[in-house]
Amino acid sequence: MVDKTFYDRKDNVTLADVAKVTDSVLQREDKASLIIGDIATIKKATDKDICFFYDRKSKEAASGMNALACVTTADLAPLVPKNVVVLINDNPKLAYIKLNEYMYSLRKPSPGIDATAKIAKSAKIGKDCFIGANVVIGDNVEIDDNCRIEPNVVIEQGCKIGKRTRIAANASIAYAIIGSDCYIYSGARIGCDGFGFQLINGQHHRIEQLGRVIIGNDVEIGANACIDRGALDDTIIGDGCRIDNLVQIAHNDKLGCGCVIVAQVGIAGSCTLGNYVVCGGQVGLADHLNIGDGVQIAAQSGVMRDIEPGSVMMGSPCVPFKDFMRQVAFLQKNSTKK
Amino acid sequence: MVDKTFYDRKDNVTLADVAKVTDSVLQREDKASLIIGDIATIKKATDKDICFFYDRKSKEAASGMNALACVTTADLAPLVPKNVVVLINDNPKLAYIKLNEYMYSLRKPSPGIDATAKIAKSAKIGKDCFIGANVVIGDNVEIDDNCRIEPNVVIEQGCKIGKRTRIAANASIAYAIIGSDCYIYSGARIGCDGFGFQLINGQHHRIEQLGRVIIGNDVEIGANACIDRGALDDTIIGDGCRIDNLVQIAHNDKLGCGCVIVAQVGIAGSCTLGNYVVCGGQVGLADHLNIGDGVQIAAQSGVMRDIEPGSVMMGSPCVPFKDFMRQVAFLQKNSTKK
Amino acid sequence: MVDKTFYDRKDNVTLADVAKVTDSVLQREDKASLIIGDIATIKKATDKDICFFYDRKSKEAASGMNALACVTTADLAPLVPKNVVVLINDNPKLAYIKLNEYMYSLRKPSPGIDATAKIAKSAKIGKDCFIGANVVIGDNVEIDDNCRIEPNVVIEQGCKIGKRTRIAANASIAYAIIGSDCYIYSGARIGCDGFGFQLINGQHHRIEQLGRVIIGNDVEIGANACIDRGALDDTIIGDGCRIDNLVQIAHNDKLGCGCVIVAQVGIAGSCTLGNYVVCGGQVGLADHLNIGDGVQIAAQSGVMRDIEPGSVMMGSPCVPFKDFMRQVAFLQKNSTKK
């Protein structure tokens, strides 16, 4: 199913290869040399393809499976039709990721600096970087080895970018120090001025924003997302964070490690999030909040107070998840009474 | 009222022309040769201008109308002052669209490829396309005839663009097949990686996204909107969809024909929308939902479950519109009781 | 704390200078010649730095202050440790702004037009403008003196830009007249087509948008925000407005002076906002609403009706703030009853 116009594919991958690459146990040794056509979803897999079955919710689809082979758990295996070759794996989703990585690859541009890129003389570019057309790189910028800076990106003076970091098309970066192995998606805006001003005699007097954005290692920042720089102190995004498209992170926010911030979330200024905090889509946080480690906030919730570590919250204003469900049930029941 | 700095205007348009172009019946044949100045709103129209009156809510404004002429329905015509020349039309809004198109036009750039555009040798560009300054077009891209690709757009390798499609300034397109007569607004991000990863030993392990974005014919994608590509399967936008600014459409979503998705809506991954689904502004959908044909979801609603065709829903979590109104009334009434 | 990689700093600023610049009264004349290291937050200030204490909520942090000096009010001064030199000021936040502006400055690019900028022959560029790399400026555009147009910006035909206005990287501007002293952030989309169409025989027929965007003086438009142009009439943003990142302002909206529109707000078409209206983050307004002067709308609220001047509203659909709080309390109390 994967379109070879866009992706490269390894040919002649056998079921034995699949078993090896994914650490699965092939149930039919006589089928070991069969070559798989493609990785496919359960529904679309033909009798040449391999699919992955790890969610019991898909059991109906699984029962009608037409695949050549299927990687699944010992528990789910009995639900797979007899004619499909089964490979047993404790974690078929991880197996899927591994086979994906083995079999397909995104095309990467070759290292090199496009003739139209405008790079300040004082900037330092590491080894084997790709710098695309019309990229603009300001004074004293430092870009480490193996980075990929796509067309029409603007990186303003003084920024530092770690190894193997990718900055996608049309993004703009300012006042930022970005770690290694990061991926800034296209159109992301890193380091813009925070929304800071003071009303003086009827005029919103601008407060110059003098901080930075510090982004750790292995961070993703989604398409058209905005991370404002700090006012005086810095805005900080911890290692391993995943920030989705169209998210707003305001000045002086500090995110711990491994946070997952789903699309269109807005976090007002000076909030502190612990490690592995999860915000569902369109969540909003008021300013100056402390959100503990491992907190999970359901989509569209509005947060007006600090949250203790490990809490699961929902609603606007948000309450513990169970309380929210109780409120919903109460309202539905009582509003329809005569 | 239309500013000729920005738009071209046909001069010497008479009331007879208006009647003809809009299929209206002119009530005063003796006025047929009068030339109209401009199309204007009811409030701003001077005694040289024509206006359109189709909403009874505007009856107060209509009673004070100073226009030369007014296109309106037979029903509303008695509300128009005597000195205004009336043209009767069953659908004055459609008449407005027709006169608009007849009388004014947006300036289009002449076909031609700007010298600064960077087009891969293997790319194919159709006849009479406009390719603006600093456009970057990757390997094997195919752009059909009469397209308009505005400055600073990036189109990555392998993408296909149908006839007469317009891609506005600073947009970026990747892993996408786009139909004819589409309009991708400025800053839109088509084909970015879906938000896919798996937590393994405390690290969010990236799942390579190997699908595409397939966009039908006559589709609009708003400014700074994001349409992620599929993980394995494709993200699909059906013919005739209208997607507003700052909308997020996640990996593997499938929209039917004619859907209207208002600004800042977020649709999580693997949702299926039928035909002519309407989502009001800031609506959020959880992942893996099925939304039936013709469903209407009011602004700011949150959708957590499948919705039957034809339903009208509101609230977060959303319920049928009437139930929501009952909840609002119940809450307002009971919360203020002593 | 301010990183001199990114900002310029005035050295040798003494406490006497601070007192003068900020109109503060230095409590220890014997310390007047001491040179301050940096401006810092209360928590991070070392014994060489100056900090500002104006919020009683920070009193705990203030009691452990290690700063050289602190600007605070007469009321709060007793909470500052004895060894810190105190400067008394009625408005320490304003003092902070003043010292900030005196001591630090953002680096501005020198005037000049980059060789790669593509400027139409009919365009007029004022004195001492900076026009960055790959900027594209269309026919008959007029840019007044001292403007700063950053790399990869696109300004389409006919637009006018007032004095000292800054348009940041990768923004796009069309059909717009922008005042003086404005700041359009990176990735903002000004003047795109409004979301206008009419369903005719199952097809969403496009309504050509023929208006403009008129932006007053001293306006800020945030990163990746979208301001659509009017359909026939104009979209208008009054003097002194502050519009945050990722905001959507639709066709024909009219904002008065000094409005504050926080991140991710969406205002549907043809709304009129008075002066100094404040919309918290993620607020949504339905179309054709009138919002009075000085109205404050709390974050995430949904507005479906007109609002009287001076009202403070919350909820979706929004109600007066006190009513909302009563609803929240009622629901929490009653939903948990047996």
PDB file of N, CA, C and O in Angstrom, chain A residues 312-338:
ATOM      1  N   VAL A 312      -5.972  12.667  36.794  1.00  0.00           N
ATOM      2  CA  VAL A 312      -6.602  12.604  35.473  1.00  0.00           C
ATOM      3  C   VAL A 312      -7.789  13.559  35.511  1.00  0.00           C
ATOM      4  O   VAL A 312      -8.695  13.394  36.329  1.00  0.00           O
ATOM      5  N   MET A 313      -7.782  14.564  34.668  1.00  0.00           N
ATOM      6  CA  MET A 313      -8.727  15.676  34.782  1.00  0.00           C
ATOM      7  C   MET A 313      -9.533  15.867  33.492  1.00  0.00           C
ATOM      8  O   MET A 313      -9.067  15.558  32.411  1.00  0.00           O
ATOM      9  N   MET A 314     -10.726  16.435  33.662  1.00  0.00           N
ATOM     10  CA  MET A 314     -11.559  16.707  32.484  1.00  0.00           C
ATOM     11  C   MET A 314     -12.554  17.819  32.795  1.00  0.00           C
ATOM     12  O   MET A 314     -12.975  17.983  33.949  1.00  0.00           O
ATOM     13  N   GLY A 315     -12.951  18.543  31.784  1.00  0.00           N
ATOM     14  CA  GLY A 315     -13.963  19.586  31.928  1.00  0.00           C
ATOM     15  C   GLY A 315     -13.384  20.983  31.920  1.00  0.00           C
ATOM     16  O   GLY A 315     -12.182  21.175  31.994  1.00  0.00           O
ATOM     17  N   SER A 316     -14.280  21.966  31.818  1.00  0.00           N
ATOM     18  CA  SER A 316     -13.847  23.363  31.769  1.00  0.00           C
ATOM     19  C   SER A 316     -14.754  24.172  32.685  1.00  0.00           C
ATOM     20  O   SER A 316     -15.883  24.450  32.311  1.00  0.00           O
ATOM     21  N   PRO A 317     -14.352  24.536  33.904  1.00  0.00           N
ATOM     22  CA  PRO A 317     -13.050  24.222  34.505  1.00  0.00           C
ATOM     23  C   PRO A 317     -12.941  22.742  34.836  1.00  0.00           C
ATOM     24  O   PRO A 317     -13.926  22.114  35.196  1.00  0.00           O
ATOM     25  N   CYS A 318     -11.722  22.222  34.727  1.00  0.00           N
ATOM     26  CA  CYS A 318     -11.554  20.773  34.858  1.00  0.00           C
ATOM     27  C   CYS A 318     -11.666  20.312  36.298  1.00  0.00           C
ATOM     28  O   CYS A 318     -11.377  21.044  37.240  1.00  0.00           O
ATOM     29  N   VAL A 319     -12.130  19.086  36.448  1.00  0.00           N
ATOM     30  CA  VAL A 319     -12.282  18.399  37.737  1.00  0.00           C
ATOM     31  C   VAL A 319     -11.742  16.980  37.517  1.00  0.00           C
ATOM     32  O   VAL A 319     -11.503  16.580  36.377  1.00  0.00           O
ATOM     33  N   PRO A 320     -11.588  16.203  38.617  1.00  0.00           N
ATOM     34  CA  PRO A 320     -11.149  14.819  38.395  1.00  0.00           C
ATOM     35  C   PRO A 320     -12.093  14.103  37.433  1.00  0.00           C
ATOM     36  O   PRO A 320     -13.310  14.342  37.437  1.00  0.00           O
ATOM     37  N   PHE A 321     -11.554  13.229  36.636  1.00  0.00           N
ATOM     38  CA  PHE A 321     -12.273  12.571  35.552  1.00  0.00           C
ATOM     39  C   PHE A 321     -13.593  11.957  36.013  1.00  0.00           C
ATOM     40  O   PHE A 321     -14.638  12.135  35.378  1.00  0.00           O
ATOM     41  N   LYS A 322     -13.572  11.283  37.150  1.00  0.00           N
ATOM     42  CA  LYS A 322     -14.801  10.639  37.647  1.00  0.00           C
ATOM     43  C   LYS A 322     -15.863  11.671  37.994  1.00  0.00           C
ATOM     44  O   LYS A 322     -17.050  11.459  37.749  1.00  0.00           O
ATOM     45  N   ASP A 323     -15.443  12.758  38.589  1.00  0.00           N
ATOM     46  CA  ASP A 323     -16.391  13.836  38.913  1.00  0.00           C
ATOM     47  C   ASP A 323     -17.017  14.401  37.637  1.00  0.00           C
ATOM     48  O   ASP A 323     -18.205  14.702  37.594  1.00  0.00           O
ATOM     49  N   PHE A 324     -16.197  14.534  36.610  1.00  0.00           N
ATOM     50  CA  PHE A 324     -16.726  15.071  35.363  1.00  0.00           C
ATOM     51  C   PHE A 324     -17.798  14.147  34.798  1.00  0.00           C
ATOM     52  O   PHE A 324     -18.869  14.594  34.389  1.00  0.00           O
ATOM     53  N   MET A 325     -17.507  12.855  34.815  1.00  0.00           N
ATOM     54  CA  MET A 325     -18.471  11.896  34.264  1.00  0.00           C
ATOM     55  C   MET A 325     -19.771  11.921  35.088  1.00  0.00           C
ATOM     56  O   MET A 325     -20.861  11.807  34.531  1.00  0.00           O
ATOM     57  N   ARG A 326     -19.617  12.101  36.391  1.00  0.00           N
ATOM     58  CA  ARG A 326     -20.788  12.215  37.264  1.00  0.00           C
ATOM     59  C   ARG A 326     -21.601  13.473  36.912  1.00  0.00           C
ATOM     60  O   ARG A 326     -22.832  13.441  36.873  1.00  0.00           O
ATOM     61  N   GLN A 327     -20.901  14.563  36.658  1.00  0.00           N
ATOM     62  CA  GLN A 327     -21.591  15.813  36.284  1.00  0.00           C
ATOM     63  C   GLN A 327     -22.361  15.641  34.978  1.00  0.00           C
ATOM     64  O   GLN A 327     -23.503  16.078  34.860  1.00  0.00           O
ATOM     65  N   VAL A 328     -21.736  14.984  34.025  1.00  0.00           N
ATOM     66  CA  VAL A 328     -22.372  14.775  32.728  1.00  0.00           C
ATOM     67  C   VAL A 328     -23.639  13.935  32.898  1.00  0.00           C
ATOM     68  O   VAL A 328     -24.706  14.253  32.353  1.00  0.00           O
ATOM     69  N   ALA A 329     -23.530  12.871  33.696  1.00  0.00           N
ATOM     70  CA  ALA A 329     -24.672  11.973  33.905  1.00  0.00           C
ATOM     71  C   ALA A 329     -25.798  12.696  34.645  1.00  0.00           C
ATOM     72  O   ALA A 329     -26.979  12.589  34.276  1.00  0.00           O
ATOM     73  N   PHE A 330     -25.426  13.455  35.669  1.00  0.00           N
ATOM     74  CA  PHE A 330     -26.411  14.208  36.454  1.00  0.00           C
ATOM     75  C   PHE A 330     -27.189  15.177  35.563  1.00  0.00           C
ATOM     76  O   PHE A 330     -28.416  15.262  35.606  1.00  0.00           O
ATOM     77  N   LEU A 331     -26.456  15.876  34.740  1.00  0.00           N
ATOM     78  CA  LEU A 331     -27.059  16.903  33.903  1.00  0.00           C
ATOM     79  C   LEU A 331     -27.991  16.267  32.872  1.00  0.00           C
ATOM     80  O   LEU A 331     -29.113  16.734  32.649  1.00  0.00           O
ATOM     81  N   GLN A 332     -27.533  15.200  32.267  1.00  0.00           N
ATOM     82  CA  GLN A 332     -28.331  14.533  31.246  1.00  0.00           C
ATOM     83  C   GLN A 332     -29.617  13.990  31.876  1.00  0.00           C
ATOM     84  O   GLN A 332     -30.713  14.167  31.327  1.00  0.00           O
ATOM     85  N   LYS A 333     -29.500  13.402  33.047  1.00  0.00           N
ATOM     86  CA  LYS A 333     -30.651  12.790  33.710  1.00  0.00           C
ATOM     87  C   LYS A 333     -31.666  13.848  34.156  1.00  0.00           C
ATOM     88  O   LYS A 333     -32.862  13.737  33.880  1.00  0.00           O
ATOM     89  N   ASN A 334     -31.161  14.883  34.811  1.00  0.00           N
ATOM     90  CA  ASN A 334     -32.064  15.835  35.440  1.00  0.00           C
ATOM     91  C   ASN A 334     -32.648  16.867  34.472  1.00  0.00           C
ATOM     92  O   ASN A 334     -33.739  17.371  34.696  1.00  0.00           O
ATOM     93  N   SER A 335     -31.924  17.162  33.424  1.00  0.00           N
ATOM     94  CA  SER A 335     -32.421  18.195  32.510  1.00  0.00           C
ATOM     95  C   SER A 335     -33.591  17.693  31.678  1.00  0.00           C
ATOM     96  O   SER A 335     -34.346  18.481  31.129  1.00  0.00           O
ATOM     97  N   THR A 336     -33.743  16.381  31.594  1.00  0.00           N
ATOM     98  CA  THR A 336     -34.822  15.846  30.757  1.00  0.00           C
ATOM     99  C   THR A 336     -36.038  15.449  31.586  1.00  0.00           C
ATOM    100  O   THR A 336     -37.059  15.085  31.041  1.00  0.00           O
ATOM    101  N   LYS A 337     -35.904  15.557  32.921  1.00  0.00           N
ATOM    102  CA  LYS A 337     -37.063  15.315  33.793  1.00  0.00           C
ATOM    103  C   LYS A 337     -38.140  16.354  33.550  1.00  0.00           C
ATOM    104  O   LYS A 337     -37.856  17.511  33.261  1.00  0.00           O
ATOM    105  N   LYS A 338     -39.361  15.936  33.759  1.00  0.00           N
ATOM    106  CA  LYS A 338     -40.468  16.909  33.694  1.00  0.00           C
ATOM    107  C   LYS A 338     -40.467  17.717  34.982  1.00  0.00           C
ATOM    108  O   LYS A 338     -40.238  17.187  36.051  1.00  0.00           O
TER     109      LYS A 338
END
